[in-house]
Amino acid sequence: MKSMKMPKIAAEKIPAHVAIVMDGNGRWAKERGLPRTAGHEAGEAALFDVIEGAIQIGVKEISAYAFSTENWRRSPDEVKFLMGFNRDVIRRRRDEMHAMGVRVRWVGRPKRLWSSVINELEEAETLTAKNKVLTLNMCVNYGGRSEIVDAATALAKDVKRGKVSAEKVTEKIFAKYLDQPQMRDVDLFLRSSGELRTSNFLPWQSVYAEFVFMDVLWPDVDRTTLWKAIEEYSHRDRRFGKA
Ligand code: FPP
């Protein structure tokens, strides 16, 4: 880890919820003449260092984009690797997460997802359900538009059944139908690798997020990268539509 002291930032300037697009694993591997999968493997340490650094600085919730509904378009070998890798990481890191007081939650669609991955996610959710230090939303087979479409479908069914009146649907009611209704709005949205896109990650929750795009490939990220982004965030003027 690089040596950088944790910046001193007032508690109200620390983002409660940080969403992270962990991009650049493939390029990191390519630069080293390694297979893309080696980049994903190297990305594991980055994620867990960021989680520790988040706890130290007082972040309450992290959403990590581990596999998107669009990632099924990758080569069958890479998809297979990413499925197995997600399953193994969740299993291997479960006790460590629990010991740190991390509550793990799965956010995403069951459709197509390997049942062994779902089983590991559910085991981790059950084990860590009462933890309060930090919530880690593992976004596996997650897509922002599919989350909104699924919510609209479920809501339409409730309207048809007479449980909800169509005229009375508010943002608050709609949000109850999202994958994780308790999820906070995103305060800080991070993406590594220099790409300037959100790639279908948490659109509903990020409408007032501050964006920081980091010019570093995901495997080279650590807690100091997070702290630097939070420092930048702490200087932003968040107005939420007010003058
Ligand atoms: C993007 O890199 C990464 C993903 C497709 C998500 C997978 C993320 C990890 C494996 C990191 C750690 C995750 C866990 C579960 C510990 P890319 O392949 O798009 O890179 P590229 O843009 O350079 O090709």
Coordinates of C-alpha atoms and ligand atoms in Angstrom, one line a residue:
M1 CA 0.0 0.0 0.0
K2 CA 1.2 3.5 -0.8
S3 CA 1.9 5.7 2.2
M4 CA -0.7 8.3 2.6
K5 CA -2.2 9.4 5.9
M6 CA -6.0 9.3 6.1
P7 CA -7.1 12.9 5.4
K8 CA -9.0 14.7 8.2
I9 CA -12.4 15.5 6.9
A10 CA -15.5 16.6 8.9
A11 CA -18.0 13.8 9.4
E12 CA -20.7 15.6 7.5
K13 CA -18.4 15.8 4.4
I14 CA -17.9 12.1 4.3
P15 CA -20.1 10.3 1.7
A16 CA -22.4 7.8 3.4
H17 CA -22.8 5.7 0.2
V18 CA -20.0 5.2 -2.3
A19 CA -20.8 3.3 -5.6
I20 CA -17.8 1.9 -7.4
V21 CA -17.4 0.7 -11.0
M22 CA -14.2 -1.4 -10.8
D23 CA -13.0 -1.0 -14.3
G24 CA -9.7 -1.6 -16.0
N25 CA -8.8 -5.2 -15.0
G26 CA -8.5 -6.4 -18.6
R27 CA -6.1 -3.5 -19.5
W28 CA -4.0 -4.0 -16.4
A29 CA -3.5 -7.6 -17.3
K30 CA -2.8 -6.8 -21.0
E31 CA -0.1 -4.3 -20.0
R32 CA 1.6 -7.2 -18.3
G33 CA 1.1 -9.8 -21.0
L34 CA -1.3 -11.7 -18.7
P35 CA -4.7 -13.2 -19.5
R36 CA -7.7 -10.9 -18.6
T37 CA -8.7 -13.2 -15.8
A38 CA -5.4 -12.3 -14.0
G39 CA -6.6 -8.7 -13.9
H40 CA -9.8 -9.7 -12.2
E41 CA -7.8 -11.8 -9.7
A42 CA -5.6 -8.8 -8.9
G43 CA -8.8 -6.7 -8.5
E44 CA -9.9 -8.6 -5.4
A45 CA -7.2 -7.1 -3.2
A46 CA -8.1 -3.7 -4.4
L47 CA -11.8 -4.1 -3.4
F48 CA -11.0 -5.4 0.1
D49 CA -8.4 -2.7 0.7
V50 CA -11.0 -0.1 -0.3
I51 CA -13.5 -1.6 2.1
E52 CA -11.1 -1.4 5.0
G53 CA -10.2 2.2 4.1
A54 CA -13.9 3.0 3.8
I55 CA -14.5 1.7 7.3
Q56 CA -11.6 3.7 8.7
I57 CA -12.8 7.0 7.2
G58 CA -16.5 6.5 8.1
V59 CA -18.3 5.5 4.9
K60 CA -21.4 3.5 5.8
E61 CA -22.3 1.8 2.5
I62 CA -20.4 0.6 -0.6
S63 CA -22.0 -0.7 -3.8
A64 CA -19.5 -2.7 -5.9
Y65 CA -20.3 -3.5 -9.6
A66 CA -19.0 -7.1 -9.8
F67 CA -21.0 -8.4 -12.8
S68 CA -23.5 -6.5 -14.9
T69 CA -26.4 -7.7 -16.9
E70 CA -24.4 -6.7 -20.0
N71 CA -21.3 -8.8 -19.0
W72 CA -23.0 -11.9 -20.3
R73 CA -21.9 -10.6 -23.7
R74 CA -18.2 -11.4 -22.9
S75 CA -16.5 -14.6 -24.1
P76 CA -18.0 -17.8 -22.6
D77 CA -14.6 -18.4 -20.9
E78 CA -14.5 -15.0 -19.2
V79 CA -18.2 -15.3 -18.1
K80 CA -17.5 -18.7 -16.6
F81 CA -14.4 -17.3 -14.9
L82 CA -16.3 -14.3 -13.4
M83 CA -19.1 -16.5 -12.1
G84 CA -16.7 -18.9 -10.4
F85 CA -14.6 -16.0 -9.2
N86 CA -17.5 -14.2 -7.6
R87 CA -18.7 -17.4 -5.9
D88 CA -15.2 -18.1 -4.5
V89 CA -14.5 -14.6 -3.4
I90 CA -17.7 -14.4 -1.4
R91 CA -17.1 -17.7 0.2
R92 CA -13.4 -17.0 1.0
R93 CA -14.0 -13.5 2.3
R94 CA -17.2 -14.2 4.2
D95 CA -15.8 -14.7 7.7
E96 CA -13.4 -11.7 7.3
M97 CA -16.3 -9.5 6.3
H98 CA -18.3 -10.7 9.3
A99 CA -15.4 -10.0 11.7
M100 CA -15.1 -6.5 10.4
G101 CA -18.8 -5.9 11.0
V102 CA -19.7 -5.7 7.3
R103 CA -23.2 -6.5 6.2
V104 CA -23.2 -8.1 2.8
R105 CA -26.2 -7.8 0.5
W106 CA -26.8 -9.0 -3.0
V107 CA -28.2 -6.6 -5.5
G108 CA -29.2 -8.0 -8.9
R109 CA -31.4 -10.3 -10.9
P110 CA -31.6 -14.1 -10.3
K111 CA -32.3 -14.8 -14.0
R112 CA -29.3 -16.6 -15.6
L113 CA -27.1 -16.2 -12.5
W114 CA -25.4 -19.4 -11.4
S115 CA -27.2 -21.0 -8.5
S116 CA -23.9 -21.6 -6.7
V117 CA -23.3 -17.8 -6.8
I118 CA -26.8 -17.1 -5.5
N119 CA -26.2 -19.7 -2.7
E120 CA -23.0 -18.0 -1.6
L121 CA -24.5 -14.6 -1.7
E122 CA -27.5 -15.7 0.4
E123 CA -25.2 -17.5 2.9
A124 CA -23.2 -14.3 3.3
E125 CA -26.4 -12.2 3.7
T126 CA -27.7 -14.5 6.4
L127 CA -24.4 -14.6 8.3
T128 CA -23.8 -10.9 8.3
A129 CA -27.4 -9.7 8.5
K130 CA -27.0 -7.9 11.8
N131 CA -23.7 -6.2 11.1
K132 CA -23.8 -2.4 11.3
V133 CA -20.3 -1.1 10.6
L134 CA -20.7 -0.9 6.8
T135 CA -23.1 -2.4 4.2
L136 CA -21.5 -3.9 1.1
N137 CA -23.9 -4.2 -1.8
M138 CA -22.5 -6.9 -4.1
C139 CA -24.0 -6.0 -7.4
V140 CA -23.9 -9.3 -9.3
N141 CA -26.0 -9.6 -12.4
Y142 CA -27.1 -6.1 -11.8
G143 CA -28.4 -3.6 -14.4
G144 CA -29.9 -0.3 -13.7
R145 CA -32.6 -0.4 -16.4
S146 CA -33.5 -4.0 -15.6
E147 CA -33.9 -3.0 -11.9
I148 CA -36.3 -0.2 -12.9
V149 CA -38.2 -2.5 -15.4
D150 CA -38.5 -5.2 -12.7
A151 CA -39.8 -2.6 -10.2
A152 CA -42.3 -1.3 -12.7
T153 CA -43.6 -4.8 -13.4
A154 CA -44.0 -5.6 -9.7
L155 CA -45.7 -2.3 -9.1
A156 CA -48.1 -2.9 -12.1
K157 CA -49.0 -6.2 -10.6
D158 CA -49.8 -4.6 -7.3
V159 CA -51.9 -2.0 -9.0
K160 CA -53.8 -4.7 -10.9
R161 CA -54.5 -6.5 -7.6
G162 CA -55.8 -3.3 -6.0
K163 CA -52.9 -3.2 -3.4
V164 CA -51.7 0.2 -4.7
S165 CA -53.6 3.0 -6.4
A166 CA -52.0 4.1 -9.7
E167 CA -52.8 7.7 -9.0
K168 CA -51.0 7.6 -5.7
V169 CA -47.6 6.3 -6.8
T170 CA -44.8 8.5 -5.5
E171 CA -41.1 8.2 -5.8
K172 CA -41.0 6.8 -2.3
I173 CA -43.5 4.1 -3.1
F174 CA -41.8 3.2 -6.4
A175 CA -38.4 2.9 -4.6
K176 CA -39.9 0.1 -2.4
Y177 CA -40.0 -2.1 -5.5
L178 CA -36.3 -1.7 -6.3
D179 CA -33.8 -4.6 -5.7
Q180 CA -32.8 -3.2 -2.3
P181 CA -35.4 -0.7 -1.1
Q182 CA -33.2 0.2 2.0
M183 CA -30.3 1.3 -0.2
R184 CA -29.4 4.9 0.4
D185 CA -29.0 7.4 -2.4
V186 CA -25.5 7.3 -3.8
D187 CA -23.4 10.3 -2.5
L188 CA -20.2 9.5 -4.4
F189 CA -19.9 7.6 -7.6
L190 CA -16.5 6.3 -8.5
R191 CA -15.1 4.7 -11.7
S192 CA -11.6 3.6 -12.2
S193 CA -9.6 3.3 -15.5
G194 CA -10.3 6.8 -16.9
E195 CA -13.5 5.9 -18.7
L196 CA -16.2 8.6 -18.4
R197 CA -19.4 6.5 -18.3
T198 CA -21.8 5.1 -15.7
S199 CA -22.6 1.9 -17.6
N200 CA -26.1 1.2 -16.3
F201 CA -24.9 1.3 -12.6
L202 CA -27.5 2.6 -10.1
P203 CA -29.2 5.2 -12.2
W204 CA -32.2 5.6 -9.9
Q205 CA -30.0 6.0 -6.8
S206 CA -27.4 8.3 -8.4
V207 CA -29.4 11.2 -9.6
Y208 CA -27.7 13.6 -7.1
A209 CA -24.4 11.7 -6.8
E210 CA -21.1 13.5 -7.2
F211 CA -18.9 11.8 -9.8
V212 CA -15.2 11.2 -9.5
F213 CA -13.4 9.4 -12.4
M214 CA -10.1 8.0 -11.3
D215 CA -7.2 7.7 -13.8
V216 CA -6.0 4.4 -12.5
L217 CA -6.7 0.8 -13.5
W218 CA -8.8 -1.1 -10.9
P219 CA -6.0 -3.5 -9.7
D220 CA -3.9 -0.4 -8.9
V221 CA -6.6 1.1 -6.6
D222 CA -6.2 0.9 -2.9
R223 CA -7.7 2.8 0.2
T224 CA -5.6 5.9 -0.5
T225 CA -7.3 6.2 -4.0
L226 CA -10.6 6.2 -2.1
W227 CA -9.4 8.7 0.4
K228 CA -8.2 11.1 -2.4
A229 CA -11.6 10.8 -4.1
I230 CA -13.4 11.6 -0.8
E231 CA -11.2 14.6 -0.3
E232 CA -12.3 15.9 -3.7
Y233 CA -15.9 15.1 -2.8
S234 CA -15.6 17.1 0.4
H235 CA -14.9 20.2 -1.6
R236 CA -18.0 19.9 -3.8
D237 CA -21.0 22.1 -3.2
R238 CA -24.1 19.8 -3.2
R239 CA -27.3 21.8 -3.7
F240 CA -29.8 19.1 -4.6
G241 CA -31.6 21.5 -7.0
K242 CA -31.7 24.4 -4.5
A243 CA -30.3 27.8 -5.4
Ligands
FPP1 C1 -14.0 -4.5 -15.2 O1 -12.7 -4.7 -15.8 C2 -14.3 -5.5 -14.2 C3 -15.5 -6.3 -14.2 C4 -16.1 -6.9 -15.4 C5 -16.0 -6.6 -12.9 C6 -15.3 -7.6 -12.2 C7 -14.6 -7.0 -11.1 C8 -13.7 -7.6 -10.4 C9 -13.4 -9.1 -10.6 C10 -12.9 -6.9 -9.3 C11 -13.1 -7.6 -8.0 C12 -14.4 -8.2 -7.8 C13 -14.7 -9.2 -6.9 C14 -15.9 -10.0 -7.0 C15 -13.7 -9.4 -5.9 P1 -12.7 -4.9 -17.4 O2 -12.6 -6.4 -17.6 O3 -13.9 -4.3 -18.0 O4 -11.4 -4.2 -17.8 P2 -11.1 -3.5 -19.2 O5 -12.1 -2.4 -19.3 O6 -9.7 -3.1 -19.0 O7 -11.2 -4.6 -20.2

